Coordinates of C-alpha atoms in Angstrom, one line a residue:
M1 CA 58.4 90.7 90.9
R2 CA 60.4 87.8 93.0
V3 CA 62.3 89.0 95.7
L4 CA 63.6 85.3 97.1
I5 CA 63.6 82.0 97.0
A6 CA 63.5 79.8 99.4
E7 CA 64.8 75.9 99.2
T8 CA 63.4 73.0 101.3
G9 CA 66.0 71.6 103.6
P10 CA 69.0 72.0 105.6
V11 CA 70.6 74.2 102.5
S12 CA 70.6 78.0 103.1
E13 CA 68.5 80.1 101.4
R14 CA 68.8 81.1 97.7
L15 CA 68.9 84.5 97.2
R16 CA 67.8 86.1 93.8
V17 CA 67.9 89.9 92.9
R18 CA 63.9 91.2 91.9
E19 CA 62.9 91.4 87.8
I20 CA 64.7 94.4 86.2
D21 CA 63.5 95.4 82.7
D22 CA 65.8 96.0 79.8
D23 CA 66.4 100.1 81.1
E24 CA 67.6 99.1 84.5
G25 CA 69.7 96.5 82.6
Q26 CA 71.7 98.5 79.9
R27 CA 71.9 101.1 83.3
L28 CA 74.1 98.6 85.1
V29 CA 76.4 97.5 81.8
R30 CA 76.9 101.2 81.7
I31 CA 78.3 101.6 85.3
I32 CA 80.2 98.1 85.1
R33 CA 81.5 99.5 81.9
R34 CA 82.4 103.2 82.5
G35 CA 85.4 102.4 84.8
S36 CA 85.3 105.5 86.7
G37 CA 83.5 106.8 89.3
S38 CA 83.5 105.2 93.1
V39 CA 84.9 101.3 93.1
V40 CA 81.9 100.5 95.9
T41 CA 79.5 101.4 93.1
W42 CA 81.3 99.0 90.4
R43 CA 81.4 96.8 93.0
R44 CA 78.1 96.4 93.7
A45 CA 76.6 97.1 90.3
Q46 CA 78.8 94.1 89.0
M47 CA 77.2 91.7 91.9
V48 CA 73.5 92.9 91.2
L49 CA 74.1 92.2 87.4
L50 CA 75.6 88.9 88.1
S51 CA 72.6 88.0 90.4
A52 CA 70.3 88.7 87.4
Q53 CA 71.9 86.9 85.1
G54 CA 71.2 83.9 87.5
V55 CA 74.5 83.1 88.8
D56 CA 74.1 82.0 93.2
V57 CA 76.0 83.8 95.7
P58 CA 78.8 81.9 96.4
A59 CA 79.7 82.2 93.0
I60 CA 79.1 85.9 93.0
A61 CA 81.5 86.0 96.2
K62 CA 84.4 84.0 94.2
V63 CA 84.0 86.5 91.2
A64 CA 83.7 89.9 93.6
F65 CA 86.3 88.3 95.6
T66 CA 84.1 88.8 99.0
S67 CA 82.0 87.0 101.2
E68 CA 78.6 85.8 101.0
D69 CA 77.1 87.3 103.4
R70 CA 78.6 91.2 101.9
V71 CA 76.6 89.8 98.4
R72 CA 73.5 88.7 100.3
D73 CA 73.7 92.9 101.8
V74 CA 73.8 94.3 97.9
I75 CA 71.1 92.2 96.7
R76 CA 68.8 93.0 99.4
N77 CA 69.8 96.6 99.3
F78 CA 69.2 96.9 96.0
N79 CA 65.6 95.0 96.2
A80 CA 64.3 97.6 99.2
D81 CA 65.9 100.5 97.3
G82 CA 67.0 100.7 93.9
F83 CA 69.9 101.8 91.8
G84 CA 70.2 104.4 94.7
S85 CA 71.7 101.4 97.4
L86 CA 74.8 101.0 95.0
Y87 CA 76.3 104.7 95.6
P88 CA 78.1 105.2 99.1
K89 CA 76.3 107.6 101.0
Y90 CA 79.0 109.5 101.9
K91 CA 79.0 112.7 104.1
G92 CA 80.1 115.9 103.0
G93 CA 84.0 117.2 103.3
R94 CA 87.5 116.7 101.7
P95 CA 88.0 113.7 100.0
P96 CA 89.6 110.9 102.8
K97 CA 93.2 110.9 103.4
F98 CA 95.2 107.6 103.9
T99 CA 97.6 106.7 106.5
L100 CA 100.9 106.4 105.7
G101 CA 100.4 102.5 106.4
Q102 CA 98.2 102.5 103.5
R103 CA 99.8 104.2 101.0
R104 CA 102.9 102.2 101.1
E105 CA 101.0 99.4 101.3
I106 CA 99.2 100.3 97.9
K107 CA 102.3 101.3 96.8
K108 CA 103.9 97.7 97.6
I109 CA 100.9 96.0 95.8
A110 CA 100.6 98.1 92.6
K111 CA 104.0 97.5 92.0
S112 CA 103.7 93.6 92.2
K113 CA 102.2 91.1 89.6
P114 CA 98.8 90.1 89.8
A115 CA 99.9 86.5 89.9
E116 CA 101.6 86.4 93.0
H117 CA 98.1 87.4 94.6
D118 CA 96.6 84.1 92.7
L119 CA 94.7 86.9 90.4
P120 CA 94.4 85.5 86.4
F121 CA 95.8 88.5 84.7
S122 CA 99.4 89.6 84.3
T123 CA 99.0 93.2 84.8
W124 CA 96.9 95.5 87.2
S125 CA 94.6 98.3 85.7
L126 CA 93.7 101.0 87.2
A127 CA 90.0 99.3 88.2
K128 CA 91.8 95.9 88.7
L129 CA 93.8 97.8 91.5
A130 CA 91.5 99.4 93.0
E131 CA 89.1 96.4 93.4
F132 CA 91.4 94.3 94.8
L133 CA 92.3 97.0 97.4
V134 CA 88.9 97.3 98.6
A135 CA 88.6 93.3 98.7
E136 CA 91.5 93.4 100.9
G137 CA 90.4 95.8 103.1
V138 CA 94.0 97.9 102.6
V139 CA 90.9 100.9 101.8
D140 CA 87.2 101.6 102.4
D141 CA 87.2 102.8 99.1
I142 CA 89.1 105.0 96.1
S143 CA 88.2 106.1 93.0
H144 CA 90.3 105.1 89.9
E145 CA 91.6 109.0 89.5
G146 CA 92.3 109.2 93.2
L147 CA 94.3 106.0 92.9
R148 CA 96.6 107.2 89.6
M149 CA 97.3 110.4 91.7
L150 CA 98.4 108.5 95.0
L151 CA 100.6 106.5 92.7
R152 CA 102.4 109.5 91.2
Q153 CA 103.2 110.8 94.3
E154 CA 104.7 107.9 95.3
G155 CA 106.4 107.6 92.3
V156 CA 104.9 105.0 91.1
T157 CA 104.0 105.2 86.7
F158 CA 102.4 102.4 84.7
Q159 CA 105.6 101.5 81.9
R160 CA 106.3 98.9 79.6
L161 CA 108.2 96.0 80.8
K162 CA 112.1 95.5 80.6
T163 CA 113.8 92.7 80.2
W164 CA 114.5 91.0 84.0
K165 CA 116.3 88.3 84.7
A166 CA 113.9 85.9 86.7
S167 CA 115.4 84.3 90.0
K168 CA 115.5 81.0 90.1
D169 CA 116.7 80.6 93.8
P170 CA 114.5 78.3 95.9
R171 CA 114.6 80.4 98.9
Y172 CA 113.2 83.1 97.0
A173 CA 110.2 83.9 98.7
A174 CA 111.9 83.4 102.5
K175 CA 114.8 85.8 101.6
K176 CA 112.6 88.3 100.1
A177 CA 110.5 88.7 102.5
R178 CA 113.3 88.6 105.3
I179 CA 114.6 91.7 103.2
E180 CA 111.1 93.4 103.3
H181 CA 110.6 93.2 106.9
L182 CA 114.8 94.6 107.5
Y183 CA 112.7 97.2 105.0
A184 CA 110.1 97.6 107.4
I185 CA 112.5 97.7 110.6
A186 CA 114.6 100.7 109.3
D187 CA 111.3 102.9 107.8
R188 CA 109.6 102.2 111.3
D189 CA 106.8 100.9 110.2
V190 CA 107.2 97.7 112.6
A191 CA 108.8 97.6 115.8
P192 CA 111.9 95.2 115.8
D193 CA 110.8 91.9 117.2
A194 CA 113.1 89.5 119.7
G195 CA 116.5 88.6 118.1
D196 CA 115.4 91.5 114.9
P197 CA 118.1 94.3 114.2
E198 CA 117.8 97.9 114.9
V199 CA 120.2 99.0 112.7
V200 CA 120.1 97.9 108.8
F201 CA 123.2 98.7 106.2
C202 CA 122.6 98.0 102.6
V203 CA 125.9 97.2 101.5
D204 CA 127.5 96.3 97.6
E205 CA 130.4 97.3 95.9
F206 CA 130.5 99.9 92.6
G207 CA 133.3 99.7 90.2
P208 CA 135.7 98.8 88.4
L209 CA 136.4 102.2 88.5
N210 CA 138.4 103.1 85.5
L211 CA 140.6 106.6 84.5
Q212 CA 138.3 107.0 81.5
P213 CA 136.6 109.8 80.1
R214 CA 133.1 109.4 81.1
P215 CA 130.3 110.9 78.9
G216 CA 127.6 114.3 80.2
R217 CA 126.2 117.1 80.0
H218 CA 127.6 120.2 80.4
W219 CA 127.2 123.9 79.1
A220 CA 128.7 124.5 76.1
A221 CA 128.7 127.3 73.6
I222 CA 126.0 126.5 70.5
S223 CA 127.3 124.9 67.6
G224 CA 126.0 124.0 64.1
K225 CA 124.6 127.0 61.9
S226 CA 124.2 129.3 65.0
K227 CA 127.8 128.8 66.5
E228 CA 129.9 132.3 67.1
P229 CA 132.3 132.6 63.6
G230 CA 135.3 132.1 64.1
R231 CA 134.9 129.9 67.6
P232 CA 136.9 126.3 67.2
P233 CA 135.0 123.3 67.5
R234 CA 134.5 122.1 70.6
P235 CA 137.2 119.9 72.2
R236 CA 136.5 116.3 71.5
I237 CA 136.5 113.0 74.5
R238 CA 140.5 111.6 74.5
A239 CA 140.4 107.9 73.4
T240 CA 141.8 105.4 75.8
Y241 CA 143.1 102.2 74.1
T242 CA 145.3 101.3 76.9
R243 CA 144.8 101.7 80.7
T244 CA 147.6 101.0 82.8
A245 CA 146.7 102.5 86.3
G246 CA 144.8 99.5 86.8
V247 CA 141.1 99.6 88.6
R248 CA 139.9 100.3 92.0
H249 CA 136.6 99.6 93.8
L250 CA 134.0 101.5 95.8
F251 CA 132.4 99.5 98.7
A252 CA 129.7 101.3 99.7
A253 CA 126.8 101.1 102.4
Y254 CA 123.6 103.0 102.8
E255 CA 122.5 103.1 106.5
L256 CA 118.5 103.2 106.1
G257 CA 117.7 104.4 109.3
E258 CA 119.2 107.6 109.4
D259 CA 119.9 108.1 105.2
K260 CA 123.3 108.2 104.9
L261 CA 126.0 106.8 102.5
F262 CA 129.4 105.6 103.6
G263 CA 132.3 103.8 101.1
H264 CA 136.1 103.0 101.0
I265 CA 137.8 102.6 98.1
K266 CA 139.8 99.7 97.2
P267 CA 142.3 98.1 94.7
R268 CA 140.1 94.8 94.9
K269 CA 137.3 92.8 95.6
T270 CA 138.0 90.0 98.5
R271 CA 137.0 88.3 101.1
A272 CA 139.3 90.3 103.7
R273 CA 138.4 93.3 101.8
F274 CA 134.6 92.8 102.4
L275 CA 135.6 91.9 105.9
E276 CA 137.3 94.8 106.7
F277 CA 134.5 97.3 105.4
C278 CA 132.2 95.3 107.6
R279 CA 134.3 96.0 111.1
Y280 CA 134.0 99.4 109.8
L281 CA 130.4 99.4 109.9
R282 CA 130.1 97.5 113.1
S283 CA 132.5 99.9 114.7
L284 CA 129.4 103.0 114.1
Y285 CA 127.4 101.6 117.0
P286 CA 128.2 99.3 120.5
L287 CA 128.5 95.8 120.4
S288 CA 125.5 95.5 122.2
T289 CA 123.6 97.1 119.3
R290 CA 122.1 94.1 116.6
I291 CA 122.6 95.2 113.1
A292 CA 121.9 93.4 109.6
I293 CA 123.5 93.8 106.4
I294 CA 122.0 93.7 103.2
C295 CA 124.2 92.0 99.9
D296 CA 124.1 90.3 97.1
N297 CA 125.6 86.7 96.9
F298 CA 128.8 87.9 95.4
S299 CA 131.3 85.2 96.5
P300 CA 133.4 87.4 98.7
H301 CA 129.9 87.9 100.9
L302 CA 129.3 84.1 101.2
S303 CA 130.5 81.7 103.8
T304 CA 131.8 78.5 102.2
A305 CA 133.3 75.4 103.3
K306 CA 136.4 76.3 102.9
D307 CA 135.9 79.7 103.9
A308 CA 133.9 80.9 106.8
R309 CA 135.1 83.8 107.9
V310 CA 132.0 85.9 107.0
G311 CA 130.0 83.7 108.9
T312 CA 132.0 83.3 111.8
W313 CA 132.7 87.2 112.4
A314 CA 128.6 88.2 112.0
A315 CA 128.3 85.5 114.6
A316 CA 130.7 87.4 117.0
N317 CA 129.7 90.4 116.6
N318 CA 126.1 90.4 116.9
T319 CA 125.4 91.2 113.0
E320 CA 122.8 89.3 110.6
I321 CA 124.0 88.9 106.9
A322 CA 120.8 88.9 104.6
Y323 CA 121.1 87.9 101.0
T324 CA 118.9 88.9 98.0
P325 CA 118.1 86.0 96.3
T326 CA 119.8 85.1 93.2
N327 CA 119.4 87.4 90.0
S328 CA 117.9 89.8 92.7
S329 CA 120.2 92.2 93.6
W330 CA 117.9 95.1 92.8
L331 CA 116.0 94.3 96.1
N332 CA 119.2 96.0 97.6
R333 CA 118.6 99.9 98.2
I334 CA 122.2 100.9 97.3
E335 CA 121.6 100.1 93.7
A336 CA 119.8 103.5 93.4
Q337 CA 122.4 105.4 95.2
F338 CA 124.9 104.2 93.2
T339 CA 122.8 105.7 90.1
A340 CA 122.9 109.2 91.8
L341 CA 126.5 109.0 92.3
R342 CA 127.0 108.4 89.0
Y343 CA 124.7 111.0 87.6
F344 CA 126.5 113.8 90.3
A345 CA 130.2 112.8 90.6
L346 CA 131.2 110.9 87.6
D347 CA 129.4 111.8 84.7
G348 CA 131.2 114.5 82.3
T349 CA 134.6 113.3 83.9
D350 CA 137.6 112.3 83.0
H351 CA 140.0 112.4 86.1
A352 CA 144.1 112.1 85.4
S353 CA 144.9 110.1 88.3
H354 CA 142.9 107.5 91.0
K355 CA 143.8 109.6 93.7
E356 CA 141.9 112.6 92.1
Q357 CA 138.2 110.3 91.5
A358 CA 138.8 109.3 95.2
S359 CA 138.7 112.4 96.5
M360 CA 135.9 113.7 94.3
I361 CA 133.7 110.4 95.0
R362 CA 134.5 111.1 98.7
R363 CA 133.6 114.7 98.8
Y364 CA 130.2 113.4 96.8
I365 CA 129.3 111.1 100.2
I366 CA 129.9 114.2 102.4
W367 CA 127.9 116.5 100.5
R368 CA 124.7 113.6 99.9
N369 CA 125.0 112.7 103.6
N370 CA 124.2 116.5 104.3
H371 CA 122.4 117.3 101.3
A372 CA 119.9 114.1 101.7
Y373 CA 116.9 115.9 101.2
D374 CA 117.9 117.3 98.1
E375 CA 115.2 117.8 95.6
R376 CA 116.9 116.4 92.7
L377 CA 118.8 113.5 94.0
R378 CA 116.0 112.2 95.8
R379 CA 113.8 112.6 92.6
I380 CA 116.9 110.5 90.6
V381 CA 117.1 108.0 93.9
G382 CA 113.8 107.4 93.8
R383 CA 113.0 106.9 90.0
A384 CA 115.7 104.2 90.5
N385 CA 114.7 102.8 93.2
V386 CA 112.6 99.7 92.9
A387 CA 112.8 97.9 96.6

């Protein structure tokens, strides 16, 4: 039986696991391949097996994403206590409860790509994600089933990849980080620093709003073989080959802290109309309260060499304009609110005039602000929200 081998010279001691027999080796392999149970046990068994295969401590630390001292502790404990040292010695009681900050960090990491963390694989499995969370110190331990249930509660599921237009913005990381920091301020996760806004709005335009029949679902009499005898066929949706009434556009803002939606319907999407809406948002709070407006790179939102009105207005009115990276408007949380607006107020309608359609949208916004915790509303917004 060998416990450790010391090398001469200034090099630190080279530690190896004791001699293990075939049964112990097979047991270690079963623990690693099982893919269930405690992540801590899985990681400890991995370290022991690698040491038994002749891998040195620094290499094991790189594979296990941990420190060399931690690897040495695991090997020494296994040499002294055997397989009992692989299992965490928890006391009795209910499973650990994770704090709100831990849950949000787990959700954020799960929705990211492993490559963003310099990991050599393309997608997260429960085992890889749980191992990474423990290695990064987000949690002390979490089982695979506990991780799956936590992600389900946070509205995150394992899905097929969809076609996505990747951003080529050279300042992608900086813009994304700034928007995520503003979201953290609005969610009360962090306290605003000096110069940071106290109120955060997500702004975008919804439209064009045409006068056309929109498909939707509603209660109707049964058709086909089981329909009531003599009942006429259900009316068909009218055709709209020509639309002579023009279009309208909804300028909308979602205030994150108060969970409120604001909207103005305008005939055109221009820089002047955008500034009108920004002035309205600014009027909701005293000028001493710094606000932030998150929007995409649509040309009326920008300050250019020929027209710097947006930047000039923001500087004079204690306002920060935060732009999403190019081709990354999905970072704007108002997109999920538009999904709910379409579902509740527009699907299945055929408005005769823009006045009638605008009235429907305004009444929906009033209802939505009075029922922000409606279960169906939150489910639709949560499913559509990716930021």
